[in-house]
mmCIF file of C-alpha atoms in Angstrom:
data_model
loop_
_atom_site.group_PDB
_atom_site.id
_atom_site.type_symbol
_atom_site.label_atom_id
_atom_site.label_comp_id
_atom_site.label_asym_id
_atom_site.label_seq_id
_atom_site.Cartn_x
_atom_site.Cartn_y
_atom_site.Cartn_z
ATOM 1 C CA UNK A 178 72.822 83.180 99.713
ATOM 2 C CA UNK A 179 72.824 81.558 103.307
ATOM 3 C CA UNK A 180 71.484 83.226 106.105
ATOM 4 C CA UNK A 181 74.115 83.279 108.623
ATOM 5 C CA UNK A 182 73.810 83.444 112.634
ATOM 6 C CA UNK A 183 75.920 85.159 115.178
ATOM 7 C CA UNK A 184 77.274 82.018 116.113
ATOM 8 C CA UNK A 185 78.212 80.853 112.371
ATOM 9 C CA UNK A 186 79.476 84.354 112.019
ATOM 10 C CA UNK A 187 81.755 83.918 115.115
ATOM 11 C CA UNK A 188 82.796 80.471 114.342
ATOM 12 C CA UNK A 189 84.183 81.139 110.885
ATOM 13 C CA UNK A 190 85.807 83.894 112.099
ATOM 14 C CA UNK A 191 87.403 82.408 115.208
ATOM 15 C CA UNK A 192 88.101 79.550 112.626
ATOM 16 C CA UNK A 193 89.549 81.667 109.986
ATOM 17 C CA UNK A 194 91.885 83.687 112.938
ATOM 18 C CA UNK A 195 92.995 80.221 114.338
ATOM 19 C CA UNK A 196 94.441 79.564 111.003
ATOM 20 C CA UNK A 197 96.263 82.275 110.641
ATOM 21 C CA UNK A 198 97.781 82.085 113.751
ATOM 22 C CA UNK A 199 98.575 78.808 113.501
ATOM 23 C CA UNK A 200 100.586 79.677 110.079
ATOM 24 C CA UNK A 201 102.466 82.309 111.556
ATOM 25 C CA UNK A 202 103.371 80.468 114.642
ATOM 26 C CA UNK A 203 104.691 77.180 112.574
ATOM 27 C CA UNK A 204 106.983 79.872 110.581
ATOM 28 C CA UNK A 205 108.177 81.122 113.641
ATOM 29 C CA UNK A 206 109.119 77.768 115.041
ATOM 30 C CA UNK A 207 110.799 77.202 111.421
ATOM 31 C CA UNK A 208 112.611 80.860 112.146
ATOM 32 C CA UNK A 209 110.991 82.395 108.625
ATOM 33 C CA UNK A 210 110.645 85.822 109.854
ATOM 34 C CA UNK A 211 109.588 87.133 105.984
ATOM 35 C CA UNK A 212 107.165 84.419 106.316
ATOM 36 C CA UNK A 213 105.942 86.164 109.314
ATOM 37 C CA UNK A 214 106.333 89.579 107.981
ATOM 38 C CA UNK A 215 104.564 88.365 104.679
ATOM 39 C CA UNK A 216 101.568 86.779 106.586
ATOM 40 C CA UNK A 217 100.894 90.002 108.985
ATOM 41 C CA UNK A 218 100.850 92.242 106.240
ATOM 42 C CA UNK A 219 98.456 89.802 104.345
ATOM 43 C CA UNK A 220 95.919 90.196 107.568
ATOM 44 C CA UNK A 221 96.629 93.751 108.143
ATOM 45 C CA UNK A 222 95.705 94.564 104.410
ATOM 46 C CA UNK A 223 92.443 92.176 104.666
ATOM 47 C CA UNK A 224 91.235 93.678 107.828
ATOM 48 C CA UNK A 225 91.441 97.022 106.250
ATOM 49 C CA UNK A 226 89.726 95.568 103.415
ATOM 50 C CA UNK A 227 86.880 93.960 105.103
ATOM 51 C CA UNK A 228 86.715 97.243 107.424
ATOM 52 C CA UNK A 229 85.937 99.464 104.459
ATOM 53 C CA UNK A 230 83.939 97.356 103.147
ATOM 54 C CA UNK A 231 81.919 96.952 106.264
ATOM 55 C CA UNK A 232 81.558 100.658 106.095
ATOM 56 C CA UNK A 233 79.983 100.802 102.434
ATOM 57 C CA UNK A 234 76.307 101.207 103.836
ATOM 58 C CA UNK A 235 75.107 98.129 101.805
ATOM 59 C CA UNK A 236 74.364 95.521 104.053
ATOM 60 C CA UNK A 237 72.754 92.588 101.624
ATOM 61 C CA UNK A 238 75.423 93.170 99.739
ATOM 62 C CA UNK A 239 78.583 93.662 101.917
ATOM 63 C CA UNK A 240 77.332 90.474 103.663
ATOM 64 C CA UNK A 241 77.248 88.328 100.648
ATOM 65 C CA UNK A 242 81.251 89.296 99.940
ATOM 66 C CA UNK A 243 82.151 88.651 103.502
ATOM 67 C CA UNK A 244 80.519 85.754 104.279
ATOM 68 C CA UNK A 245 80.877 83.941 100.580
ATOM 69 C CA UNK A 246 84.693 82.412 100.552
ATOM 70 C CA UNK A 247 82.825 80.213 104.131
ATOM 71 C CA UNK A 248 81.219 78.211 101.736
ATOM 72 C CA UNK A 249 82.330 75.705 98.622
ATOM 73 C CA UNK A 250 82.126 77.408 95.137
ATOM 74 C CA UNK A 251 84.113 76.758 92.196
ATOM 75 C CA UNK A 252 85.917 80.253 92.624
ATOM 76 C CA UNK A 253 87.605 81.949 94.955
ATOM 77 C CA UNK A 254 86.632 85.710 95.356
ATOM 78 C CA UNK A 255 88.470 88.212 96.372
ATOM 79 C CA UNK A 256 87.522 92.095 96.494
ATOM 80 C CA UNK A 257 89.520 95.901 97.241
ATOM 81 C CA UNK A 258 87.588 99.259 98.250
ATOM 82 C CA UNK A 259 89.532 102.214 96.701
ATOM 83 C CA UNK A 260 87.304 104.837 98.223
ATOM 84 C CA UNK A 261 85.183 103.932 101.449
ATOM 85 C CA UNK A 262 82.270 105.804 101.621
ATOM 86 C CA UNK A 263 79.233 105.831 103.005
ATOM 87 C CA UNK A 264 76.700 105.496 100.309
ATOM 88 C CA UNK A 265 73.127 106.449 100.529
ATOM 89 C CA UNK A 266 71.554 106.950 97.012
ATOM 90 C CA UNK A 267 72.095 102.921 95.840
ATOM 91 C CA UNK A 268 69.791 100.625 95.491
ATOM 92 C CA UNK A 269 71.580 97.372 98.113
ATOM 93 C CA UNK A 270 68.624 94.801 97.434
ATOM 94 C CA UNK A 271 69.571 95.069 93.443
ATOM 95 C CA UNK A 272 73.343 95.367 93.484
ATOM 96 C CA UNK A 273 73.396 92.000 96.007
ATOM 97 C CA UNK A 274 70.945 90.149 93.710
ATOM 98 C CA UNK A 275 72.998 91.446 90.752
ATOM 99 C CA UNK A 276 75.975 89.713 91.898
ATOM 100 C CA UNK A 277 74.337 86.802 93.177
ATOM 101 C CA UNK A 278 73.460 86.229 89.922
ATOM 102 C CA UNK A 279 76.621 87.408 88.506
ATOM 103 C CA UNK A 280 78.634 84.712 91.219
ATOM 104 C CA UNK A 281 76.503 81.560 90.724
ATOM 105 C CA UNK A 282 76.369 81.925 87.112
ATOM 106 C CA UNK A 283 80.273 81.679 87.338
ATOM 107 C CA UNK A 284 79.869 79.083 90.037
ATOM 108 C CA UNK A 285 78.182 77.159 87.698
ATOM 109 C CA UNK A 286 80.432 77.644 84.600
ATOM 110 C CA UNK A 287 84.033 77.713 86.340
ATOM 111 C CA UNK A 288 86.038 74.465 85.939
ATOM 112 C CA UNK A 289 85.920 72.951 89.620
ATOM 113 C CA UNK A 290 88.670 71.217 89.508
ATOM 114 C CA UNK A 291 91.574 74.308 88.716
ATOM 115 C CA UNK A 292 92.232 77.084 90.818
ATOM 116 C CA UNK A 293 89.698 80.040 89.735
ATOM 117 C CA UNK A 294 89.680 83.899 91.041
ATOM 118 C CA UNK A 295 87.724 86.117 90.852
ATOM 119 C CA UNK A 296 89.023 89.959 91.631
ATOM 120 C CA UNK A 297 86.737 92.943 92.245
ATOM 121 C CA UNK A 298 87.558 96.279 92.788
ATOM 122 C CA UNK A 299 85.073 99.144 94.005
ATOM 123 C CA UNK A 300 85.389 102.934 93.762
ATOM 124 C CA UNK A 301 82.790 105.954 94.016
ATOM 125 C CA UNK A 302 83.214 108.401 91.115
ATOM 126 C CA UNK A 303 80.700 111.197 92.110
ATOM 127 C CA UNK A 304 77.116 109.481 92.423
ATOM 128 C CA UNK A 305 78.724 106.434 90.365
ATOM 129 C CA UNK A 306 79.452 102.806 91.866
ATOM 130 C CA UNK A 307 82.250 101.558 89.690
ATOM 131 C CA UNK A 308 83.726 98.078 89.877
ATOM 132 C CA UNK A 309 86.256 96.908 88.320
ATOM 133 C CA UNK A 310 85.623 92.752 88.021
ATOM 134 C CA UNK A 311 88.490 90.803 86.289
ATOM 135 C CA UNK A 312 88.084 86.277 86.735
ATOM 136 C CA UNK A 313 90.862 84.136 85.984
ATOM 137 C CA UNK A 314 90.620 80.453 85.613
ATOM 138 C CA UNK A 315 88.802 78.274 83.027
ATOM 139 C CA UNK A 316 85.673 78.850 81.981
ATOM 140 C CA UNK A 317 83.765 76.041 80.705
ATOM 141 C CA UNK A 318 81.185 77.871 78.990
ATOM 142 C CA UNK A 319 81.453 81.369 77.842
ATOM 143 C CA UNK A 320 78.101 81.635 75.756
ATOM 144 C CA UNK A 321 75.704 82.043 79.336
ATOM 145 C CA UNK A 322 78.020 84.785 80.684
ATOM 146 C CA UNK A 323 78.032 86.920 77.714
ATOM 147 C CA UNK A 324 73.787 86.725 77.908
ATOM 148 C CA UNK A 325 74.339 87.790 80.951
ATOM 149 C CA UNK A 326 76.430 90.281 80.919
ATOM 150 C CA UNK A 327 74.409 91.665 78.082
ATOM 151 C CA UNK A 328 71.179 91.647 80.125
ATOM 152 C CA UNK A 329 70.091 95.574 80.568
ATOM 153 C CA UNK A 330 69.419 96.411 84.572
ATOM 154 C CA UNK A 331 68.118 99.939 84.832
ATOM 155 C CA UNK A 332 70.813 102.003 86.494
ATOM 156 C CA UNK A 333 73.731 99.588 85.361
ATOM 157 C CA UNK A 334 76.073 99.927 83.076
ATOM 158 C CA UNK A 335 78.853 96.886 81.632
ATOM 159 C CA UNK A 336 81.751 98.225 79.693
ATOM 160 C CA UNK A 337 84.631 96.863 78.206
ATOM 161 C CA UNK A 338 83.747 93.127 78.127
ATOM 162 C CA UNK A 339 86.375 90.703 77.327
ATOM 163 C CA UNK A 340 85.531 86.966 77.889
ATOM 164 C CA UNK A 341 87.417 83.644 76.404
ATOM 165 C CA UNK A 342 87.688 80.260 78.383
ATOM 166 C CA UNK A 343 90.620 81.673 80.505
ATOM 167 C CA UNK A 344 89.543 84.970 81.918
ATOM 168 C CA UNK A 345 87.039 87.828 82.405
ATOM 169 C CA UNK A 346 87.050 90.983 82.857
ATOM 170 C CA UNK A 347 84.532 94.023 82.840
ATOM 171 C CA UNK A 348 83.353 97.301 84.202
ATOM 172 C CA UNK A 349 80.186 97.967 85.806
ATOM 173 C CA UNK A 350 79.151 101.466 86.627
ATOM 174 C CA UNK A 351 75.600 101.857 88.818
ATOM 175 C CA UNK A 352 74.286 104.935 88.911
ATOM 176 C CA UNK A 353 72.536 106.278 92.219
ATOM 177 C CA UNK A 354 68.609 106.595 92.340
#
């Protein structure tokens, strides 16, 4: 992951806000209002997103799905916080290099040249970190994932694995420490 400075941090924001704008003001000037409407309530939902997000107590971590759609990758990610907590007992160093893993071993299996997602959703059940993690797109090779997936990390748990060339999904539970 790419350390980032305050002024790359404001850059690719002011960059990412200067886009937007610029979309809703050319559907203006084409008089699509639901355009409009559409586009607001896109930014209104991701600001709420990246604002509980922000509040999640897990800095390595929370930085790496902020900042990680600012550079190339083969997928695009996307992520929802169900319950925004503050969360003391988790171990940030090892869930960010979990998913670091977990992203670049997708980065480097995920067909470049078709649109890829990747989706993950977070909730706290009681001292539990669940995330939900569903990929769609192609998969060029299934075989590394699975290994893996399959990997044992102390305090992690994978569920419900279901992997073929054209999606992913699974549940990871990490337990607090």
């Amino acid at each position: 992951m790419r350390e980032w400075n305050v002024i790359e941090v404001l850059r690719h924001a002011r960059h990412d806000w200067l886009n937007r704008l610029q979309l809703i003001k050319g559907y203006i000037a084409l008089g699509n209002l639901e355009k409009v409407d559409e586009i607001m309530n896109e930014i209104i939902h991701a600001a709420e997103q990246e604002s509980k997000l922000s509040n999640l107590t897990l800095s390595k971590f929370v930085s790496l799905l902020l900042t990680f759609n600012w550079e190339q990758h083969s997928f695009v990610l996307h992520y929802e916080v169900s319950s925004p907590r503050k969360l003391t007992n988790f171990n940030d160093e090892k869930i960010f290099q979990w998913f670091s893993n977990l992203f670049q071993i997708i980065d480097d299996y995920a067909d470049p040249i078709v649109q890829n997602d990747l989706y993950i959703e977070m909730n706290l059940e009681e001292d539990v970190l669940c995330f939900f993690i569903e990929f769609y797109g192609i998969i060029k090779e299934t075989e590394a994932i699975k290994q893996f997936l399959h990997k044992q990390t102390p305090s992690f748990s994978i569920n419900s694995v279901n992997i073929n060339p054209e999606a992913l999904s699974f549940e990871i539970k990490i337990h607090g420490e």
